[in-house]
Coordinates of C-alpha atoms in Angstrom, one line a residue:
M35 CA 100.8 114.3 120.4
L36 CA 103.3 115.3 123.1
L37 CA 105.9 116.0 120.3
A38 CA 103.3 118.1 118.5
W39 CA 102.6 120.0 121.7
E40 CA 106.3 120.7 122.2
A41 CA 106.6 121.9 118.6
M42 CA 103.6 124.1 118.8
S43 CA 104.9 125.7 122.0
K44 CA 107.9 126.9 120.1
L45 CA 106.3 127.9 116.9
V46 CA 102.7 128.1 115.7
P47 CA 102.7 127.7 111.9
D48 CA 100.2 129.0 109.4
L49 CA 99.7 125.5 108.0
Y50 CA 100.5 122.0 109.5
V51 CA 101.2 119.3 107.0
D52 CA 101.9 115.8 108.3
T53 CA 104.1 113.5 106.0
M54 CA 105.1 110.9 108.6
G55 CA 101.7 109.3 109.5
Y56 CA 101.2 111.0 112.8
A57 CA 97.4 111.5 112.5
F58 CA 96.8 111.9 116.2
T59 CA 98.8 115.1 116.2
F60 CA 96.1 116.7 114.1
H61 CA 94.1 117.4 117.3
V62 CA 96.9 119.3 118.9
A63 CA 97.5 121.4 115.8
K64 CA 93.8 122.1 115.1
F65 CA 92.1 122.3 118.4
V66 CA 94.9 123.6 120.6
A67 CA 96.9 125.7 118.3
G68 CA 94.1 126.6 115.9
V69 CA 96.1 125.7 112.8
T70 CA 94.7 124.3 109.5
V71 CA 95.8 120.7 109.0
G72 CA 96.7 118.7 105.9
A73 CA 98.5 115.4 105.3
Y74 CA 100.5 113.3 102.8
V75 CA 99.8 109.7 103.7
H76 CA 102.3 107.1 102.6
Y77 CA 100.7 104.1 104.5
P78 CA 97.6 104.0 106.6
T79 CA 98.4 103.3 110.3
I80 CA 95.6 100.8 110.3
S81 CA 93.6 99.5 107.4
T82 CA 90.5 97.4 106.6
D83 CA 92.7 94.6 105.4
M84 CA 94.3 94.4 108.9
L85 CA 90.8 94.1 110.5
A86 CA 89.8 91.5 108.0
R87 CA 92.9 89.3 108.6
V88 CA 92.3 89.4 112.4
K89 CA 88.6 88.7 111.9
S90 CA 89.3 85.7 109.7
R91 CA 92.2 84.6 112.0
Q92 CA 94.7 84.7 109.2
K93 CA 98.3 84.5 110.2
W94 CA 100.3 87.5 108.9
H95 CA 103.3 89.7 109.9
T96 CA 100.8 92.0 111.6
N97 CA 98.9 89.0 113.1
S98 CA 101.1 86.5 114.9
D99 CA 100.4 82.8 115.1
A100 CA 99.8 83.1 118.9
I101 CA 96.9 85.5 118.2
S102 CA 95.5 83.9 115.0
S103 CA 95.3 80.5 116.7
S104 CA 93.4 81.8 119.7
P105 CA 89.7 82.7 119.4
I106 CA 89.8 84.8 122.6
L107 CA 92.9 86.7 121.7
S108 CA 91.6 87.3 118.1
K109 CA 88.4 88.8 119.5
L110 CA 90.3 91.1 121.9
K111 CA 92.6 92.2 119.1
L112 CA 89.7 92.8 116.8
L113 CA 88.1 95.0 119.4
Y114 CA 91.4 96.9 119.9
Y115 CA 91.7 97.4 116.1
R116 CA 88.1 98.7 115.9
I117 CA 88.7 101.2 118.6
F118 CA 92.0 102.2 117.1
M119 CA 90.5 102.6 113.6
Y120 CA 87.6 104.7 115.0
Y121 CA 90.0 107.2 116.5
Y122 CA 92.3 107.1 113.5
A123 CA 89.4 107.9 111.2
F124 CA 88.3 110.8 113.4
S125 CA 91.9 112.1 113.3
L126 CA 92.1 111.9 109.5
C127 CA 88.8 113.8 109.3
Q128 CA 90.4 116.8 110.9
A129 CA 92.5 117.4 107.8
S130 CA 91.4 120.0 105.3
F131 CA 93.1 118.2 102.5
L132 CA 94.6 114.7 102.1
M133 CA 97.2 113.5 99.6
V134 CA 98.3 109.9 99.3
N135 CA 101.1 108.2 97.4
S136 CA 99.2 105.5 95.4
S137 CA 95.8 104.2 94.4
W138 CA 96.1 101.4 97.0
T139 CA 96.6 104.0 99.8
K140 CA 93.8 106.1 98.4
N141 CA 91.3 103.2 98.5
H142 CA 92.1 102.5 102.1
I143 CA 92.1 106.1 103.3
D144 CA 88.8 106.8 101.5
A145 CA 87.3 103.7 103.2
I146 CA 88.6 104.9 106.6
L147 CA 87.1 108.3 106.0
Q148 CA 83.7 106.8 105.9
P149 CA 83.6 104.8 109.2
S150 CA 80.4 102.8 110.1
D151 CA 80.8 101.5 113.6
H152 CA 77.4 102.2 115.1
L153 CA 78.4 100.6 118.5
L154 CA 81.3 103.0 119.0
D155 CA 79.2 105.9 117.7
F156 CA 76.6 105.1 120.4
V157 CA 79.3 104.7 123.2
H158 CA 80.8 108.1 122.3
L159 CA 77.5 109.9 122.7
F160 CA 78.4 109.9 126.4
T161 CA 82.1 111.1 126.0
P162 CA 83.7 114.5 125.4
L163 CA 84.4 113.3 121.8
V164 CA 80.9 114.4 121.0
L165 CA 81.8 118.0 121.6
L166 CA 84.9 117.6 119.3
R167 CA 82.7 116.3 116.6
L168 CA 80.4 119.3 116.9
W169 CA 83.4 121.7 116.6
S170 CA 84.9 119.8 113.7
S171 CA 84.8 121.1 110.1
P172 CA 83.5 118.9 107.3
S173 CA 86.0 116.1 106.5
P174 CA 87.6 115.8 103.1
R175 CA 85.5 113.7 100.7
G176 CA 88.5 111.7 99.6
A177 CA 92.3 111.7 99.1
Q178 CA 94.2 112.9 96.1
I179 CA 96.9 110.7 94.6
V180 CA 100.3 112.5 94.4
Y181 CA 103.0 109.9 93.4
P182 CA 106.2 110.3 95.4
P183 CA 109.2 111.7 93.4
C184 CA 112.0 109.3 92.4
D185 CA 115.3 110.8 91.4
T186 CA 116.0 108.6 88.4
R187 CA 118.4 110.9 86.6
E188 CA 121.5 108.8 87.2
M189 CA 119.7 105.5 86.7
A190 CA 118.2 106.6 83.5
Q191 CA 121.7 106.8 82.0
F192 CA 122.5 103.1 82.5
P193 CA 122.9 101.1 79.2
L194 CA 119.9 99.0 78.2
E195 CA 121.8 96.3 76.4
G196 CA 124.5 93.8 77.5
R197 CA 122.7 93.0 80.7
E198 CA 123.8 90.1 82.9
R199 CA 121.5 87.2 83.7
V200 CA 120.8 88.5 87.2
I201 CA 117.5 88.6 89.0
L202 CA 117.8 91.5 91.5
S203 CA 115.9 92.2 94.7
V204 CA 116.3 95.6 96.5
A205 CA 114.4 95.7 99.8
Q206 CA 115.1 95.9 103.5
F207 CA 115.2 92.5 105.2
R208 CA 111.8 93.1 106.8
P209 CA 109.1 90.4 107.2
E210 CA 106.6 92.0 104.9
K211 CA 109.0 92.1 102.0
D212 CA 108.7 88.3 101.9
H213 CA 112.2 87.3 100.7
A214 CA 111.4 83.7 101.4
A215 CA 108.9 83.8 98.5
Q216 CA 111.8 85.0 96.2
L217 CA 113.9 82.0 97.1
H218 CA 111.0 79.6 96.5
A219 CA 110.3 81.3 93.1
F220 CA 113.9 81.0 92.1
R221 CA 114.0 77.4 93.1
K222 CA 110.9 76.8 91.0
L223 CA 112.7 78.4 88.0
I224 CA 115.7 76.1 88.5
E225 CA 113.3 73.1 88.7
K226 CA 111.5 74.0 85.5
H227 CA 114.7 75.0 83.6
P228 CA 117.7 73.1 85.0
E229 CA 119.9 74.7 82.3
Y230 CA 119.8 78.0 84.3
A231 CA 121.8 76.3 87.1
N232 CA 124.6 75.1 84.8
P233 CA 127.8 77.2 84.3
G234 CA 127.9 79.1 81.0
D235 CA 125.9 81.6 79.1
Q236 CA 122.6 80.3 80.4
H237 CA 123.5 80.5 84.1
V238 CA 121.2 82.8 86.2
R239 CA 121.8 84.3 89.6
L240 CA 119.5 85.8 92.3
V241 CA 121.0 88.7 94.1
L242 CA 119.2 90.1 97.2
I243 CA 120.3 93.5 98.4
G244 CA 118.8 95.0 101.5
G245 CA 119.2 97.0 104.7
S246 CA 119.5 95.1 108.0
R247 CA 118.3 97.5 110.7
N248 CA 118.7 95.4 113.8
K249 CA 119.1 92.0 115.4
D250 CA 115.7 90.8 114.1
D251 CA 116.7 91.7 110.6
A252 CA 120.1 90.0 111.0
D253 CA 118.4 86.9 112.3
R254 CA 116.0 86.9 109.4
L255 CA 118.8 87.2 106.9
E256 CA 120.6 84.2 108.5
S257 CA 117.3 82.2 108.2
L258 CA 117.0 83.2 104.5
K259 CA 120.6 81.9 103.9
S260 CA 119.6 78.6 105.6
L261 CA 116.5 78.4 103.5
A262 CA 118.6 78.9 100.3
K263 CA 120.7 75.9 101.4
E264 CA 117.7 73.8 102.2
L265 CA 116.3 74.5 98.7
G266 CA 119.6 73.6 97.1
I267 CA 120.1 77.0 95.4
A268 CA 122.7 78.6 97.8
E269 CA 125.4 78.5 95.1
H270 CA 123.2 80.6 92.8
V271 CA 122.1 83.2 95.4
Q272 CA 124.0 86.1 96.8
F273 CA 122.9 88.1 99.8
I274 CA 124.2 91.7 100.3
A275 CA 123.3 93.5 103.5
N276 CA 123.7 97.3 104.0
A277 CA 125.4 97.8 100.7
P278 CA 126.7 101.4 100.0
Y279 CA 124.6 103.3 97.5
S280 CA 127.3 103.0 94.8
E281 CA 127.2 99.2 95.0
M282 CA 123.4 99.2 94.7
L283 CA 123.7 101.4 91.6
S284 CA 126.3 99.0 90.1
W285 CA 123.8 96.1 90.4
L286 CA 121.0 98.2 89.0
S287 CA 123.2 99.0 86.0
K288 CA 123.7 95.4 85.0
A289 CA 120.8 93.2 86.3
S290 CA 118.2 91.9 83.8
V291 CA 115.2 91.3 86.1
G292 CA 113.9 93.3 89.1
L293 CA 112.0 91.3 91.7
S294 CA 109.5 92.4 94.3
T295 CA 107.3 89.9 96.2
M296 CA 105.7 92.1 98.9
V297 CA 101.9 91.7 99.0
D298 CA 100.0 95.0 99.0
E299 CA 103.1 97.2 98.6
H300 CA 101.6 100.6 99.1
F301 CA 103.7 102.1 96.4
G302 CA 107.0 100.5 95.5
I303 CA 109.7 103.0 94.8
N304 CA 112.2 100.2 94.3
V305 CA 110.1 99.1 91.3
V306 CA 110.3 102.6 89.9
E307 CA 114.1 102.4 90.3
F308 CA 114.2 99.1 88.5
M309 CA 112.3 100.5 85.5
A310 CA 114.3 103.7 85.4
A311 CA 117.5 101.7 85.5
G312 CA 116.4 99.6 82.5
I313 CA 115.5 96.5 84.5
I314 CA 112.4 94.5 83.6
P315 CA 110.2 94.3 86.8
V316 CA 108.5 91.2 88.0
T317 CA 106.3 92.1 90.9
H318 CA 103.5 90.7 93.1
A319 CA 100.1 91.4 91.5
S320 CA 98.8 93.7 94.2
G321 CA 99.2 97.3 95.6
G322 CA 101.1 100.0 93.9
P323 CA 103.2 97.8 91.5
L324 CA 99.9 96.4 90.1
N325 CA 97.8 99.5 89.9
D326 CA 100.2 102.4 89.5
I327 CA 103.7 101.4 88.4
V328 CA 103.9 98.3 86.2
I329 CA 101.0 99.2 84.0
P330 CA 100.8 99.4 80.1
F331 CA 102.4 102.4 78.5
N332 CA 101.1 103.3 75.0
G333 CA 99.1 100.1 75.2
K334 CA 102.1 97.8 75.7
P335 CA 103.4 96.1 78.9
T336 CA 106.2 97.6 81.0
G337 CA 106.8 94.4 83.1
Y338 CA 105.2 91.3 84.7
H339 CA 103.0 90.4 87.6
A340 CA 102.8 87.1 89.5
T341 CA 101.2 85.7 92.7
S342 CA 102.9 82.3 93.3
P343 CA 106.4 80.6 92.9
E344 CA 105.2 79.0 89.7
T345 CA 103.9 82.2 88.1
F346 CA 107.0 84.2 89.2
A347 CA 109.2 81.5 87.7
D348 CA 107.3 81.6 84.5
A349 CA 107.7 85.4 84.3
F350 CA 111.5 85.1 84.9
H351 CA 111.7 82.6 82.1
E352 CA 109.7 84.8 79.8
V353 CA 112.0 87.7 80.4
L354 CA 115.2 85.6 80.1
T355 CA 114.0 84.2 76.7
L356 CA 112.7 87.4 75.1
P357 CA 114.0 88.1 71.5
P358 CA 116.6 90.9 71.7
D359 CA 114.4 93.4 69.9
E360 CA 111.4 92.8 72.1
E361 CA 113.6 92.8 75.2
L362 CA 115.1 96.2 74.3
S363 CA 111.7 97.7 73.5
L364 CA 110.3 96.5 76.8
R365 CA 113.3 98.1 78.7
V366 CA 112.8 101.4 76.8
R367 CA 109.1 101.5 77.6
A368 CA 109.6 100.7 81.3
R369 CA 112.3 103.4 81.6
T370 CA 110.3 106.0 79.6
W371 CA 107.2 105.5 81.8
A372 CA 109.0 105.6 85.1
V373 CA 111.0 108.7 84.3
Q374 CA 108.0 110.5 82.9
R375 CA 105.4 109.6 85.5
F376 CA 107.4 109.6 88.7
S377 CA 109.6 112.6 88.3
E378 CA 110.1 115.4 90.8
E379 CA 108.3 117.7 88.4
E380 CA 105.2 115.5 88.4
F381 CA 105.3 115.4 92.2
E382 CA 105.5 119.2 92.5
R383 CA 102.6 119.6 90.1
G384 CA 100.5 117.2 92.1
W385 CA 101.5 118.9 95.4
M386 CA 100.6 122.3 94.1
A387 CA 97.2 121.0 92.9
S388 CA 96.3 119.5 96.3
G389 CA 94.5 122.6 97.5
W390 CA 96.7 123.6 100.3
K391 CA 96.9 127.2 99.1
D392 CA 93.1 127.4 99.1
V393 CA 92.8 126.7 102.8
L394 CA 95.1 129.6 103.6
S395 CA 93.1 132.2 101.6

């Protein structure tokens, strides 16, 4: 909000569009500067899933073991989340139009736009927020999906045949990406099909490429390397941190399988890149990869979904044993869908249809 204040003191625009997730700045733009507000939301700052996990005391990367194991801390955090969501919902309602990057994000934003916290409603009857509500214009009824653009022109030129037996993961070494699940899935593949661990034409490798932003990420990477050794798969796994773009493209041009294990990935642009590059995706059955990206094209599949080490391993095996003609057809479908649906032209079309021009007229 201070940053928005600084910006508005230098220039008052005709339209304020937030694409970073700074919903609380809407108040400065709308009530102080008198500017119409819109937003393109990539990920909700807080979601009903986060509240549900705290309420059920489920350990997660947003709910540490110290909190989930304590009834008192869980209740305090749940209260904090309720208050935070209440104000976040009020902030979103100040937007005249809302765009989101996937159906997963839309479902969560639409739910947030319809808050039903009667206790906090009553408490706020005795605060200045009541006056802000009286001044507020009607909130948007729902968010409009505008898929983010993915520049796939270079990737779409990669050959579809002659792929190496490589399972490729491209994701920052952050906790929510769940790289440990990838190692367990690969271990399960080796257990079920020992021939993939033998030298020769059947040998399969797992390559994990990702950014390491800080010491926490570096420590996480080292723990993943230790886990690979514990699972007995270290000689078949390669970790590549902070690879240059050219090296990532090289792997995308030759891998066979693209792996994503994040639960509730809001979109999954790495999955789009897999498909555009001609890689067959195997993703977690949730979020954007399930509902928006790895979906049937012309009535036929464009990839696979899984939820456990066993089902991921089965999907790997199915891809690795596809007859050549079926494999090529699948790669062609995946590429065609990704390039067609998530192009810059489609993004521009969705952006122009969002209604931002209407609020200026």
